[in-house]
mmCIF file of C-alpha atoms and ligand atoms in Angstrom:
data_model
loop_
_atom_site.group_PDB
_atom_site.id
_atom_site.type_symbol
_atom_site.label_atom_id
_atom_site.label_comp_id
_atom_site.label_asym_id
_atom_site.label_seq_id
_atom_site.Cartn_x
_atom_site.Cartn_y
_atom_site.Cartn_z
ATOM 1 C CA MET A 147 5.311 7.424 -28.732
ATOM 2 C CA ALA A 148 5.902 8.418 -25.388
ATOM 3 C CA HIS A 149 8.175 6.986 -22.465
ATOM 4 C CA THR A 150 6.399 5.206 -20.078
ATOM 5 C CA LEU A 151 7.269 4.428 -16.601
ATOM 6 C CA PRO A 152 7.114 0.841 -15.893
ATOM 7 C CA PRO A 153 5.548 -0.673 -13.654
ATOM 8 C CA LEU A 154 7.069 -2.115 -10.659
ATOM 9 C CA PRO A 155 7.894 -5.806 -11.092
ATOM 10 C CA TYR A 156 6.125 -6.811 -8.099
ATOM 11 C CA ASP A 157 3.668 -5.794 -5.135
ATOM 12 C CA ILE A 158 5.058 -2.048 -3.489
ATOM 13 C CA ASP A 159 5.423 -3.642 -0.182
ATOM 14 C CA ALA A 160 6.950 -6.508 -1.403
ATOM 15 C CA LEU A 161 10.984 -5.431 -0.668
ATOM 16 C CA GLU A 162 9.749 -4.705 3.785
ATOM 17 C CA PRO A 163 11.772 -4.862 5.430
ATOM 18 C CA HIS A 164 14.352 -3.745 3.355
ATOM 19 C CA ILE A 165 13.296 -1.677 1.301
ATOM 20 C CA SER A 166 10.521 0.239 2.441
ATOM 21 C CA ARG A 167 7.356 0.797 0.310
ATOM 22 C CA SER A 168 7.683 4.968 1.244
ATOM 23 C CA THR A 169 10.871 4.304 -0.282
ATOM 24 C CA LEU A 170 9.058 2.590 -3.384
ATOM 25 C CA GLU A 171 6.334 5.621 -3.175
ATOM 26 C CA PHE A 172 9.142 8.250 -3.346
ATOM 27 C CA HIS A 173 11.679 6.249 -5.334
ATOM 28 C CA HIS A 174 9.012 4.264 -8.407
ATOM 29 C CA GLY A 175 6.419 6.926 -7.429
ATOM 30 C CA LYS A 176 7.720 10.378 -8.101
ATOM 31 C CA HIS A 177 12.000 9.582 -8.827
ATOM 32 C CA HIS A 178 11.426 7.426 -12.016
ATOM 33 C CA GLN A 179 7.597 8.794 -13.122
ATOM 34 C CA THR A 180 10.053 12.722 -13.443
ATOM 35 C CA TYR A 181 12.682 11.294 -14.820
ATOM 36 C CA VAL A 182 9.997 9.690 -18.313
ATOM 37 C CA ASN A 183 7.957 13.197 -17.757
ATOM 38 C CA ASN A 184 11.845 14.807 -18.987
ATOM 39 C CA LEU A 185 12.351 12.841 -20.967
ATOM 40 C CA ASN A 186 9.162 13.488 -22.307
ATOM 41 C CA ALA A 187 8.972 16.743 -22.576
ATOM 42 C CA LEU A 188 13.021 17.471 -23.613
ATOM 43 C CA VAL A 189 12.543 14.497 -27.025
ATOM 44 C CA LYS A 190 8.954 16.430 -28.106
ATOM 45 C CA ASP A 191 8.581 17.434 -31.555
ATOM 46 C CA THR A 192 12.308 16.466 -31.306
ATOM 47 C CA ASP A 193 13.901 13.853 -33.905
ATOM 48 C CA LEU A 194 14.726 11.707 -30.879
ATOM 49 C CA ALA A 195 9.899 12.018 -30.050
ATOM 50 C CA ASP A 196 10.373 8.514 -31.996
ATOM 51 C CA GLN A 197 13.221 6.672 -31.161
ATOM 52 C CA SER A 198 13.301 3.467 -28.045
ATOM 53 C CA LEU A 199 15.356 4.246 -25.161
ATOM 54 C CA GLU A 200 18.748 2.479 -25.852
ATOM 55 C CA GLN A 201 18.099 4.348 -29.634
ATOM 56 C CA THR A 202 18.032 7.469 -27.409
ATOM 57 C CA ILE A 203 20.880 7.158 -24.672
ATOM 58 C CA LYS A 204 22.669 5.906 -27.063
ATOM 59 C CA ALA A 205 23.200 8.882 -30.360
ATOM 60 C CA VAL A 206 23.120 12.041 -27.373
ATOM 61 C CA ALA A 207 26.087 10.165 -25.101
ATOM 62 C CA GLY A 208 28.744 12.394 -25.062
ATOM 63 C CA ASP A 209 27.144 14.977 -26.433
ATOM 64 C CA ASP A 210 27.395 17.994 -23.940
ATOM 65 C CA ALA A 211 24.167 19.331 -25.850
ATOM 66 C CA LYS A 212 22.166 16.529 -24.695
ATOM 67 C CA LEU A 213 23.683 16.010 -21.760
ATOM 68 C CA GLY A 214 19.934 17.028 -20.578
ATOM 69 C CA VAL A 215 18.158 14.305 -22.864
ATOM 70 C CA PHE A 216 21.396 11.543 -21.925
ATOM 71 C CA ASN A 217 20.442 12.030 -18.431
ATOM 72 C CA ASN A 218 16.928 11.546 -17.425
ATOM 73 C CA ALA A 219 16.946 8.515 -21.022
ATOM 74 C CA ALA A 220 19.635 7.030 -18.708
ATOM 75 C CA GLN A 221 17.517 7.523 -15.652
ATOM 76 C CA VAL A 222 14.209 5.540 -16.873
ATOM 77 C CA TRP A 223 16.931 3.053 -18.394
ATOM 78 C CA ASN A 224 18.881 2.162 -14.816
ATOM 79 C CA HIS A 225 15.926 2.164 -12.601
ATOM 80 C CA SER A 226 14.258 0.136 -15.017
ATOM 81 C CA PHE A 227 17.129 -2.394 -15.008
ATOM 82 C CA TYR A 228 17.689 -1.802 -11.194
ATOM 83 C CA TRP A 229 13.737 -3.284 -9.760
ATOM 84 C CA GLN A 230 14.640 -6.121 -11.758
ATOM 85 C CA CYS A 231 17.338 -6.710 -10.511
ATOM 86 C CA MET A 232 15.730 -6.782 -7.807
ATOM 87 C CA LYS A 233 13.112 -9.695 -6.311
ATOM 88 C CA PRO A 234 11.032 -10.099 -2.307
ATOM 89 C CA ALA A 235 13.569 -14.097 -0.517
ATOM 90 C CA GLY A 236 16.939 -12.758 -3.023
ATOM 91 C CA GLY A 237 20.447 -12.607 -2.711
ATOM 92 C CA GLY A 238 22.535 -14.896 -1.118
ATOM 93 C CA GLU A 239 24.409 -17.032 -4.118
ATOM 94 C CA PRO A 240 24.931 -17.334 -7.685
ATOM 95 C CA SER A 241 24.231 -20.396 -8.643
ATOM 96 C CA GLY A 242 24.842 -22.669 -12.247
ATOM 97 C CA ALA A 243 26.986 -20.927 -15.156
ATOM 98 C CA LEU A 244 26.463 -17.700 -13.666
ATOM 99 C CA ALA A 245 28.208 -19.231 -10.418
ATOM 100 C CA ASP A 246 31.043 -19.905 -12.841
ATOM 101 C CA ARG A 247 31.200 -17.191 -14.278
ATOM 102 C CA ILE A 248 31.805 -15.121 -11.199
ATOM 103 C CA THR A 249 34.564 -17.413 -10.166
ATOM 104 C CA ALA A 250 36.888 -17.612 -13.640
ATOM 105 C CA ASP A 251 36.102 -13.760 -14.467
ATOM 106 C CA LEU A 252 36.549 -12.416 -10.531
ATOM 107 C CA GLY A 253 37.669 -15.008 -8.486
ATOM 108 C CA GLY A 254 34.609 -16.155 -6.179
ATOM 109 C CA PHE A 255 31.748 -14.949 -5.162
ATOM 110 C CA THR A 256 33.283 -13.556 -1.582
ATOM 111 C CA ALA A 257 35.629 -11.188 -4.260
ATOM 112 C CA PHE A 258 32.555 -10.294 -6.288
ATOM 113 C CA VAL A 259 30.993 -9.570 -2.752
ATOM 114 C CA ASP A 260 33.947 -7.255 -2.239
ATOM 115 C CA ALA A 261 34.522 -5.583 -5.128
ATOM 116 C CA PHE A 262 31.141 -5.062 -5.778
ATOM 117 C CA LYS A 263 30.942 -3.743 -1.222
ATOM 118 C CA LYS A 264 33.643 -2.173 -2.524
ATOM 119 C CA ALA A 265 32.414 0.024 -6.393
ATOM 120 C CA GLY A 266 28.809 1.097 -4.397
ATOM 121 C CA ALA A 267 30.565 1.768 -1.305
ATOM 122 C CA THR A 268 33.086 4.777 -2.920
ATOM 123 C CA GLN A 269 31.133 5.671 -5.959
ATOM 124 C CA PHE A 270 31.294 9.632 -4.569
ATOM 125 C CA GLY A 271 27.869 10.984 -4.592
ATOM 126 C CA SER A 272 25.345 9.703 -6.689
ATOM 127 C CA GLY A 273 25.809 6.749 -9.027
ATOM 128 C CA TRP A 274 25.060 3.271 -9.584
ATOM 129 C CA ALA A 275 27.616 -0.284 -9.681
ATOM 130 C CA TRP A 276 27.275 -2.523 -11.916
ATOM 131 C CA LEU A 277 28.550 -6.547 -12.807
ATOM 132 C CA VAL A 278 28.627 -5.950 -16.353
ATOM 133 C CA LEU A 279 30.108 -8.440 -19.759
ATOM 134 C CA ASP A 280 32.986 -6.160 -21.258
ATOM 135 C CA ASN A 281 35.294 -8.177 -23.512
ATOM 136 C CA GLY A 282 33.667 -11.486 -23.211
ATOM 137 C CA SER A 283 34.149 -10.890 -19.366
ATOM 138 C CA LEU A 284 31.981 -10.393 -16.046
ATOM 139 C CA LYS A 285 33.795 -6.918 -14.679
ATOM 140 C CA VAL A 286 32.038 -4.809 -11.352
ATOM 141 C CA SER A 287 32.475 -1.407 -12.277
ATOM 142 C CA LYS A 288 30.175 2.038 -10.774
ATOM 143 C CA THR A 289 29.139 4.767 -13.087
ATOM 144 C CA LEU A 290 28.890 8.729 -12.389
ATOM 145 C CA ASN A 291 25.213 9.784 -11.569
ATOM 146 C CA ALA A 292 23.073 8.432 -15.001
ATOM 147 C CA ASP A 293 25.697 6.913 -17.033
ATOM 148 C CA ASN A 294 25.732 3.851 -18.229
ATOM 149 C CA PRO A 295 27.900 0.498 -19.703
ATOM 150 C CA MET A 296 26.078 0.908 -22.772
ATOM 151 C CA VAL A 297 27.608 3.765 -24.002
ATOM 152 C CA HIS A 298 31.156 2.199 -22.538
ATOM 153 C CA GLY A 299 30.735 -1.000 -25.072
ATOM 154 C CA GLN A 300 30.067 -2.939 -21.645
ATOM 155 C CA LEU A 301 26.457 -5.421 -21.496
ATOM 156 C CA PRO A 302 24.744 -4.700 -18.019
ATOM 157 C CA LEU A 303 23.874 -7.229 -15.782
ATOM 158 C CA LEU A 304 22.874 -6.320 -12.576
ATOM 159 C CA THR A 305 23.418 -3.138 -11.334
ATOM 160 C CA MET A 306 22.671 -1.332 -7.374
ATOM 161 C CA ASP A 307 21.773 2.372 -7.057
ATOM 162 C CA VAL A 308 23.836 4.285 -4.891
ATOM 163 C CA TRP A 309 21.821 7.813 -4.561
ATOM 164 C CA GLU A 310 20.924 8.661 -1.568
ATOM 165 C CA HIS A 311 17.093 8.382 -2.820
ATOM 166 C CA ALA A 312 17.829 4.685 -3.132
ATOM 167 C CA TYR A 313 18.331 4.444 0.647
ATOM 168 C CA TYR A 314 18.283 7.227 2.489
ATOM 169 C CA LEU A 315 14.162 6.251 4.208
ATOM 170 C CA ASP A 316 15.687 4.007 5.151
ATOM 171 C CA TYR A 317 19.063 3.310 6.299
ATOM 172 C CA GLN A 318 19.984 6.974 6.126
ATOM 173 C CA ASN A 319 23.893 7.515 5.761
ATOM 174 C CA ARG A 320 24.108 4.014 6.794
ATOM 175 C CA ARG A 321 24.888 3.282 2.176
ATOM 176 C CA PRO A 322 27.052 0.413 3.871
ATOM 177 C CA ASP A 323 24.525 -0.993 5.441
ATOM 178 C CA TYR A 324 21.906 -1.233 2.255
ATOM 179 C CA ILE A 325 24.912 -2.712 0.287
ATOM 180 C CA THR A 326 25.047 -5.571 2.268
ATOM 181 C CA THR A 327 20.783 -5.880 2.534
ATOM 182 C CA PHE A 328 20.979 -5.721 -1.436
ATOM 183 C CA LEU A 329 23.454 -8.648 -1.916
ATOM 184 C CA ASP A 330 21.857 -10.789 1.476
ATOM 185 C CA LYS A 331 18.337 -10.018 0.503
ATOM 186 C CA LEU A 332 17.449 -8.794 -2.646
ATOM 187 C CA VAL A 333 19.304 -8.926 -6.083
ATOM 188 C CA ASN A 334 17.594 -11.641 -8.212
ATOM 189 C CA TRP A 335 19.937 -13.887 -9.690
ATOM 190 C CA ASP A 336 17.799 -14.973 -12.046
ATOM 191 C CA PHE A 337 17.838 -11.695 -13.775
ATOM 192 C CA VAL A 338 21.308 -11.473 -14.056
ATOM 193 C CA ALA A 339 21.555 -14.722 -15.052
ATOM 194 C CA ALA A 340 18.865 -14.313 -17.874
ATOM 195 C CA ASN A 341 20.823 -11.666 -19.204
ATOM 196 C CA LEU A 342 24.463 -12.982 -19.278
ATOM 197 C CA ALA A 343 22.792 -16.121 -20.621
ATOM 198 C CA ALA A 344 21.054 -13.648 -23.428
ATOM 199 C CA ALA A 345 24.391 -12.268 -23.786
HETATM 200 MN MN1 MN B 448 17.370 6.400 -8.376
#
C-alpha cells in the first residue's frame, strides 16, 4: 500500500497574503510530494512496504542504516500535520481547556508565544517548532531536520515548519516575520485543541 500525498485542507490560495499560492504549490506540490515519492521508493519490496506512516517512523527511528527512510517518512508526517495546524483567518489566542492548560503548564499565552518564537527562531538550519504533550504536561520544543516528537515519547499538538522552503518565497530571510505571522494569522487552534482532547 503506497503512501499518498494528502490534499491540503483548504484551497491552495486560502492562506494568502500570509502564505502565497506559490509557496504552497512548491511546498505541498513539490517538496511534500517528493518526500512521499522517496518514501515509496525506499520501502518498496521491503518489510516496511505495508506499514503505516507512524509504524514506519517508529520502526526505523535511531537506525542509522535507515536514516533515509526515517527522514522521508517523518517529513511526510510532519507536513501532513503542519497543513492542518493552519487555517485561513486563524491565529490569535486559543480558548477553553487548551487555554487553561497553556496557562497552567507554560505560564500563560504570552509565555507560550515567547517560547514558541524562540524555538522557531533558534532552530539552526532546518527543522520544526512544536507544542507537545510530554508526560502529561504541555511543552514547547524544536527538532532538527525531519525529527518528530513521537519518537521521543511526546505527543505532537502543533507544529511550525522552519525549513527555508516554508517561508523563503514570501519572507526571504525574515524567518521571525514568518513566525509572527504564523502565530497571529494562521494557527488552527481548533485542531490543536482536538489533538489535546484526544490525548
Ligand atoms: Mn517543509
